XYZ file of C-alpha atoms in Angstrom:
482
model
C 0.100 0.079 0.029
C 1.457 3.367 -0.985
C 1.431 6.477 1.071
C -1.330 7.995 -0.937
C -3.546 4.809 -0.380
C -2.854 5.085 3.313
C -4.133 8.542 3.428
C -7.155 7.716 1.437
C -8.000 4.929 3.805
C -7.988 7.326 6.771
C -10.646 9.825 5.013
C -14.155 8.764 4.971
C -15.310 8.253 1.453
C -18.525 10.117 0.155
C -21.293 7.827 -1.162
C -21.808 7.819 -4.921
C -25.329 9.590 -4.575
C -23.834 12.268 -2.375
C -20.972 12.952 -4.822
C -23.290 13.394 -7.619
C -25.177 15.980 -5.776
C -22.047 17.764 -4.917
C -21.027 17.744 -8.578
C -24.303 19.147 -9.682
C -24.097 21.980 -6.890
C -20.655 23.037 -7.805
C -21.424 22.927 -11.494
C -24.467 25.169 -11.133
C -22.541 27.698 -8.713
C -19.484 27.656 -11.218
C -21.445 28.890 -14.159
C -21.329 32.497 -15.306
C -24.829 33.692 -14.897
C -26.567 36.950 -14.006
C -26.336 36.406 -10.277
C -22.622 35.510 -10.737
C -21.744 38.773 -12.614
C -24.087 40.888 -10.129
C -22.178 39.657 -7.164
C -18.942 40.402 -9.088
C -19.981 44.118 -9.544
C -21.079 44.566 -6.121
C -18.254 42.840 -4.335
C -15.833 44.670 -6.666
C -17.324 48.033 -5.789
C -17.376 47.318 -2.252
C -13.788 46.203 -2.223
C -12.550 49.104 -4.340
C -14.025 51.816 -2.080
C -12.796 49.786 0.997
C -9.280 49.933 -0.446
C -9.088 53.682 -1.343
C -10.558 54.722 1.955
C -8.221 52.191 3.833
C -11.256 50.445 5.665
C -10.814 46.981 6.662
C -14.290 46.398 7.701
C -15.623 47.393 4.168
C -13.010 44.959 2.602
C -14.141 42.204 4.732
C -17.747 42.671 3.594
C -16.579 42.565 -0.101
C -14.837 39.153 0.682
C -18.137 37.635 1.924
C -20.018 38.699 -1.156
C -17.394 37.845 -3.812
C -18.342 34.655 -5.730
C -14.902 33.875 -7.285
C -14.350 30.880 -4.981
C -16.853 28.790 -6.568
C -15.294 28.714 -10.109
C -11.972 27.963 -8.691
C -13.277 25.019 -6.739
C -15.133 24.030 -9.865
C -11.734 23.879 -11.611
C -10.237 21.685 -8.896
C -13.333 19.396 -9.095
C -13.157 19.182 -13.009
C -9.480 18.390 -12.921
C -10.108 15.361 -10.681
C -13.358 13.844 -12.304
C -12.112 14.667 -15.770
C -15.174 16.644 -16.940
C -14.199 19.104 -19.689
C -17.457 21.012 -19.817
C -17.135 21.936 -16.082
C -13.626 22.835 -16.449
C -14.416 25.185 -19.533
C -17.443 26.799 -17.765
C -15.512 27.329 -14.604
C -12.340 28.687 -16.175
C -14.472 31.092 -18.403
C -16.390 32.361 -15.332
C -13.070 33.053 -13.418
C -11.483 34.841 -16.380
C -14.503 36.951 -17.072
C -15.212 37.684 -13.282
C -11.450 38.764 -12.845
C -11.284 40.855 -15.764
C -14.609 42.556 -14.818
C -13.447 43.185 -11.200
C -10.184 44.806 -12.508
C -11.857 47.104 -14.948
C -14.623 48.218 -12.460
C -11.932 48.939 -9.737
C -9.738 50.973 -12.378
C -12.852 53.023 -13.388
C -13.920 53.818 -9.920
C -10.204 54.776 -8.944
C -10.149 57.116 -11.829
C -13.408 58.727 -10.859
C -12.302 59.240 -7.328
C -8.993 60.933 -8.553
C -11.251 63.797 -9.957
C -13.338 64.071 -6.746
C -12.266 65.884 -3.542
C -13.287 62.869 -1.268
C -10.107 60.683 -1.394
C -6.564 61.793 -1.568
C -4.018 59.621 -3.348
C -0.862 61.384 -1.940
C 0.069 58.154 -0.391
C -1.193 54.512 -1.240
C -3.705 53.286 1.597
C -2.188 50.670 3.865
C -4.635 48.174 2.671
C -3.398 48.647 -0.901
C 0.293 48.368 0.064
C -0.278 45.335 2.077
C -1.579 43.218 -1.040
C 1.524 44.171 -3.221
C 4.150 42.041 -1.585
C 3.000 38.247 -1.733
C 5.020 35.757 0.217
C 5.122 32.093 0.833
C 2.889 32.710 3.792
C 0.167 33.920 1.426
C 0.526 30.593 -0.459
C 0.132 28.480 2.989
C -3.077 30.679 3.827
C -4.561 29.812 0.355
C -3.639 26.271 0.621
C -5.296 26.054 4.000
C -8.301 27.962 2.891
C -8.587 25.815 -0.194
C -8.565 22.516 2.056
C -11.258 24.025 4.205
C -13.540 25.303 1.530
C -13.578 22.033 -0.429
C -13.936 20.024 2.727
C -16.932 22.088 4.037
C -18.624 21.733 0.620
C -18.364 17.925 0.975
C -20.044 18.102 4.449
C -23.185 19.856 4.959
C -22.709 20.243 8.549
C -19.626 22.232 7.899
C -21.248 24.823 5.522
C -21.200 27.557 8.205
C -17.394 27.670 7.944
C -17.561 28.901 4.331
C -17.810 32.619 5.231
C -14.655 32.567 7.392
C -12.929 30.748 4.563
C -13.958 33.438 2.093
C -12.359 35.997 4.456
C -9.194 34.035 4.863
C -8.510 33.361 1.140
C -9.391 36.956 0.045
C -9.710 36.697 -3.775
C -11.548 39.851 -4.716
C -9.264 42.605 -2.814
C -6.041 41.581 -4.730
C -8.057 42.070 -8.050
C -9.169 45.267 -7.153
C -5.688 46.390 -6.083
C -4.583 45.469 -9.511
C -7.312 47.996 -11.023
C -6.048 50.652 -8.425
C -2.424 50.107 -9.538
C -3.477 50.391 -13.189
C -5.463 53.565 -12.625
C -2.608 55.256 -10.734
C -0.054 54.037 -13.273
C 1.569 52.167 -10.405
C 2.841 49.114 -12.258
C 4.493 47.697 -9.329
C 1.321 47.733 -7.256
C -0.710 46.079 -10.151
C 2.032 43.333 -10.631
C 2.330 42.594 -7.002
C -1.418 42.263 -6.550
C -1.767 40.101 -9.634
C 0.758 37.682 -8.435
C -0.976 37.501 -5.207
C -4.295 36.671 -6.877
C -2.681 34.002 -9.251
C -1.051 32.404 -6.223
C -4.394 32.229 -4.217
C -6.377 30.925 -7.444
C -3.919 28.032 -8.384
C -3.279 26.916 -4.658
C -6.989 26.843 -3.874
C -7.610 24.919 -6.973
C -4.862 22.401 -6.212
C -6.093 22.067 -2.417
C -9.730 21.517 -3.560
C -8.711 18.920 -6.108
C -6.731 17.160 -3.531
C -9.541 16.933 -1.163
C -12.026 15.780 -3.686
C -9.618 12.966 -4.839
C -9.055 11.892 -1.162
C -12.628 11.712 -0.567
C -13.483 9.463 -3.360
C -14.086 11.581 -6.440
C -12.745 9.853 -9.624
C -13.407 9.668 -13.269
C -15.065 6.390 -12.799
C -18.020 5.753 -10.350
C -16.276 2.659 -9.067
C -12.948 2.418 -7.238
C -11.234 3.881 -10.286
C -7.655 4.612 -10.682
C -5.659 4.988 -7.538
C -2.906 7.029 -9.066
C -2.760 10.738 -8.754
C -4.609 12.320 -11.803
C -2.438 14.168 -14.181
C -4.260 17.481 -13.636
C -3.436 17.318 -10.003
C 0.258 16.707 -10.630
C 0.146 19.795 -12.983
C -1.393 21.885 -10.253
C 1.254 20.804 -7.793
C 3.937 21.683 -10.265
C 2.356 25.088 -10.757
C 2.534 25.723 -7.012
C 6.109 24.618 -6.871
C 6.815 26.995 -9.535
C 5.032 29.854 -7.932
C 7.349 29.485 -4.943
C 10.146 30.901 -7.165
C 8.920 34.565 -7.395
C 7.214 34.377 -3.888
C 10.423 33.400 -2.358
C 12.194 36.208 -4.474
C 9.842 38.783 -3.220
C 9.950 37.426 0.413
C 13.743 37.838 0.292
C 13.463 41.400 -1.016
C 10.862 42.118 1.657
C 13.066 40.776 4.424
C 16.080 42.735 3.136
C 14.108 45.939 2.971
C 12.694 45.481 6.411
C 16.116 44.902 7.759
C 17.402 48.067 6.116
C 14.312 50.167 7.538
C 15.050 48.813 10.938
C 18.751 49.814 10.657
C 17.784 53.155 9.294
C 15.304 53.652 12.089
C 17.915 52.832 14.754
C 20.554 54.929 13.324
C 18.230 57.956 12.999
C 16.798 57.559 16.318
C 20.189 57.414 18.039
C 21.358 60.617 16.266
C 18.141 62.617 16.886
C 18.390 61.594 20.623
C 21.695 63.416 20.690
C 19.947 66.704 19.599
C 18.578 68.986 22.590
C 14.830 69.118 23.001
C 14.188 67.201 19.880
C 11.869 64.250 19.298
C 11.624 62.057 16.193
C 8.153 62.060 14.878
C 8.198 60.248 11.389
C 10.758 58.822 8.892
C 10.211 58.331 5.283
C 12.649 56.791 3.091
C 12.671 56.179 -0.676
C 15.750 54.562 -2.583
C 16.604 56.096 -5.916
C 19.518 54.480 -7.645
C 22.384 54.394 -5.058
C 20.942 57.414 -3.089
C 18.652 56.930 -0.053
C 16.211 60.023 0.224
C 15.295 60.467 3.728
C 12.577 62.967 5.166
C 12.525 63.437 8.802
C 9.788 65.118 10.923
C 11.161 66.260 14.153
C 9.265 68.091 17.011
C 11.413 70.588 18.728
C 11.452 73.481 21.231
C 14.554 74.875 19.743
C 14.660 75.037 15.909
C 17.586 73.364 14.311
C 20.038 75.338 12.313
C 21.588 74.666 9.067
C 24.918 73.472 10.513
C 23.155 71.068 12.846
C 21.220 69.556 9.949
C 24.423 69.154 7.996
C 25.949 67.385 11.015
C 23.013 65.226 11.369
C 23.221 64.091 7.754
C 27.026 63.379 8.055
C 26.175 61.077 11.104
C 23.455 59.249 9.402
C 25.859 58.633 6.281
C 28.514 57.402 8.697
C 26.136 55.019 10.487
C 24.608 53.475 7.179
C 27.753 53.617 5.115
C 25.635 54.774 2.038
C 24.787 57.939 0.247
C 21.929 59.737 2.054
C 19.876 62.766 1.014
C 18.273 64.353 3.969
C 15.360 66.725 4.311
C 14.153 67.867 7.912
C 10.690 69.028 8.678
C 10.483 70.818 12.159
C 7.469 71.225 14.199
C 8.109 73.877 16.816
C 6.583 72.874 20.204
C 6.743 74.761 23.474
C 6.260 72.514 26.407
C 4.453 74.173 29.427
C 3.998 72.462 32.694
C 0.992 73.875 34.960
C 3.270 73.042 38.266
C 6.083 75.081 36.958
C 5.271 78.700 36.152
C 7.360 80.627 33.712
C 10.348 82.639 34.889
C 9.610 86.195 34.848
C 11.951 88.286 32.688
C 12.550 91.913 33.843
C 12.967 94.563 31.319
C 14.664 97.821 32.465
C 12.537 101.059 31.818
C 13.594 104.767 31.617
C 13.299 106.934 34.717
C 13.090 110.743 34.810
C 15.734 112.186 37.266
C 15.793 115.843 38.223
C 19.051 117.635 37.762
C 19.874 120.894 39.586
C 21.036 123.876 37.220
C 22.063 127.490 37.706
C 19.799 130.226 38.944
C 18.051 132.254 36.285
C 19.662 135.685 35.518
C 17.481 138.797 35.056
C 17.629 140.061 31.432
C 16.461 143.554 30.440
C 14.545 143.491 27.144
C 13.977 146.646 25.133
C 10.556 147.963 24.388
C 8.915 146.198 21.387
C 8.834 148.223 18.191
C 5.726 148.209 16.274
C 5.656 146.555 12.957
C 3.246 145.991 10.185
C 0.969 142.984 10.555
C 2.191 140.095 8.559
C 0.149 139.140 5.487
C -0.707 135.494 5.389
C -0.880 133.486 2.306
C -3.871 131.184 2.139
C -3.144 127.460 1.706
C -5.900 124.713 1.227
C -6.395 122.256 4.137
C -5.034 118.754 4.124
C -7.102 116.367 1.981
C -7.468 112.516 2.667
C -7.140 110.686 -0.510
C -8.347 107.049 -0.605
C -5.933 104.448 -1.750
C -7.255 100.865 -2.392
C -4.990 97.971 -0.936
C -6.254 94.570 -1.593
C -7.092 92.571 1.739
C -6.088 88.680 1.792
C -8.539 86.426 0.102
C -10.907 84.259 2.350
C -11.783 80.558 1.453
C -14.177 77.997 2.733
C -13.349 74.383 3.271
C -15.415 72.006 1.033
C -16.900 68.742 2.214
C -14.430 66.872 4.254
C -16.324 63.494 4.708
C -13.675 61.486 2.904
C -11.043 61.996 3.506
C -10.589 64.208 6.640
C -9.215 67.584 5.442
C -6.065 68.783 7.159
C -3.642 71.599 7.300
C 0.031 70.429 6.571
C 3.212 72.068 7.667
C 4.446 71.801 4.218
C 2.892 70.348 1.034
C 2.844 66.654 1.653
C 4.424 67.259 5.279
C 3.286 66.618 8.735
C -0.393 67.349 9.833
C -0.843 70.623 11.818
C -4.655 70.490 12.320
C -7.953 69.053 11.072
C -10.392 71.130 9.284
C -14.261 71.086 9.342
C -16.623 71.850 6.498
C -17.327 75.550 5.758
C -14.447 76.666 8.086
C -12.855 80.070 6.836
C -9.293 80.075 6.045
C -7.220 83.198 5.011
C -5.438 82.616 1.748
C -1.857 83.816 1.689
C 0.072 84.571 -1.476
C 2.086 81.248 -1.458
C 1.238 78.605 -4.116
C 3.128 75.549 -5.294
C 2.646 72.128 -7.033
C 3.506 69.022 -5.239
C 2.505 65.487 -6.539
C 0.249 66.906 -9.261
C -1.759 69.010 -6.725
C -1.765 72.776 -6.605
C -1.102 73.601 -2.832
C -2.024 77.143 -1.387
C -0.586 78.747 1.842
C -3.218 79.373 4.390
C -3.857 80.569 8.009
C -6.851 79.387 10.121
C -8.778 81.318 12.635
C -6.485 80.205 15.484
C -3.502 81.488 13.508
C -2.134 78.175 12.621
C -0.007 78.646 9.228
C 0.231 75.883 6.757
C -0.575 74.414 3.293
C -3.758 72.757 1.887
C -4.687 71.323 -1.541
C -6.568 74.163 -3.574
C -9.067 71.569 -4.818
C -10.436 71.214 -1.296
C -11.076 74.910 -0.626
C -13.491 77.446 -2.213
C -11.876 80.615 -2.596
C -14.079 83.815 -1.916
C -13.132 86.809 -4.219
C -11.327 89.402 -2.127
C -12.679 93.023 -2.125
C -10.111 95.791 -1.918
C -10.564 98.093 1.119
C -9.577 101.770 0.911
C -6.773 103.118 2.797
C -6.890 106.907 3.490
C -3.793 108.944 2.973
C -3.397 112.601 4.157
C -2.085 114.974 1.684
C -0.567 117.872 3.503
C 0.443 121.283 1.999
C 2.701 123.604 3.968
C 1.130 127.190 4.779
C 3.806 129.916 4.302
C 3.547 133.222 6.086
C 5.376 136.263 4.870
C 6.364 139.310 7.043
C 8.308 142.603 6.785
C 9.463 145.437 8.947
C 8.944 148.861 7.749
C 11.857 151.273 7.418
C 11.805 154.179 9.686
């Protein structure tokens, strides 16, 4: 008895009548009908909106609605029983459903790029998490495929299928592909598509293996005890998938190790600065240079020489070329138990000085002179000069996402805004990541930057400034000749 026969002897075989009912049920659920496409559209829409809004709860809802598990299990069953019609139907439903989900996700993402509800300055964490598949994802899909196919063969275990749908997560990777294509992020689309292919092939292999062990064969009798060729092909594809998954895993581990080393070196160097706390680290590698953006909270703003010294220390700690940019957040710490130290400012005091006694002086009698003739000069006039006042703006709807004031375009967040909140628009304007940013000040005096698309600028009315025009009055006089 071979090892495979021993395993099959330990697993309870399904009676022929029950196997026929299971085949009919899977064949019906694997076909591409109206209900199937409707669920693909609904689950794809839910998953896309959950991804771009970074909402795990919404994404889980899409996993429960997604119908892609049925055609994949149908492919696994068809490869065991040798039914070509079921294989073609299931494969067609899977391809059309996947293509529809990708196109729908790309369209929804493109529409949201023109709406002020979602910001794509940075990819959401739910999108990024589905762009780096690893062998762990393969093991998850393998266990999910075993659980799904086994639950389908046991009526009492059907309640476990929703949990299996959440674990395997077929729809979110497809929608991530659409998001990547819409944003022209080919690395995102490629990584997410590899994750979907990994899940699909692994689930098909796991389901085929379970059906084979539970007695599904091309023949209704005992049939051939050898492993079906289709099952062997699925196993070979899984082994083949391990190559790119292992490669990406090694890259991911190396990147995580580099980020950990970078964080340790920067934290150590920032701790050496006086009254400075590290808030955030962002790093992007371009060719041989590591571009690092630090956000530091400090009560003593750093000088240029300190930033240069910090960059040299980081380069020495990492032994590689580093381009550094520091964003500083000024923060003054106040303790209610420690009052501020009073600062005395000297003031000027008037002091009396004794001088000599006045001396009597005799003045001659005044001589009559002719009264001076005055020259009339018009009184000063006020001339209005119009000076433009700073423009005002209102914040548009900030339901999705929350609107914030940034210290610099794409920099750290200063405060959160509310709908219809008034802002003062300053002359500063720049372009960052394909968005026009304007310089603003809120009612509490916080100075920062916001994307111009999220505010409605009210046209400023110039206010008059009165200027006095003064003409000097001249007086002429003369003394008659005796």
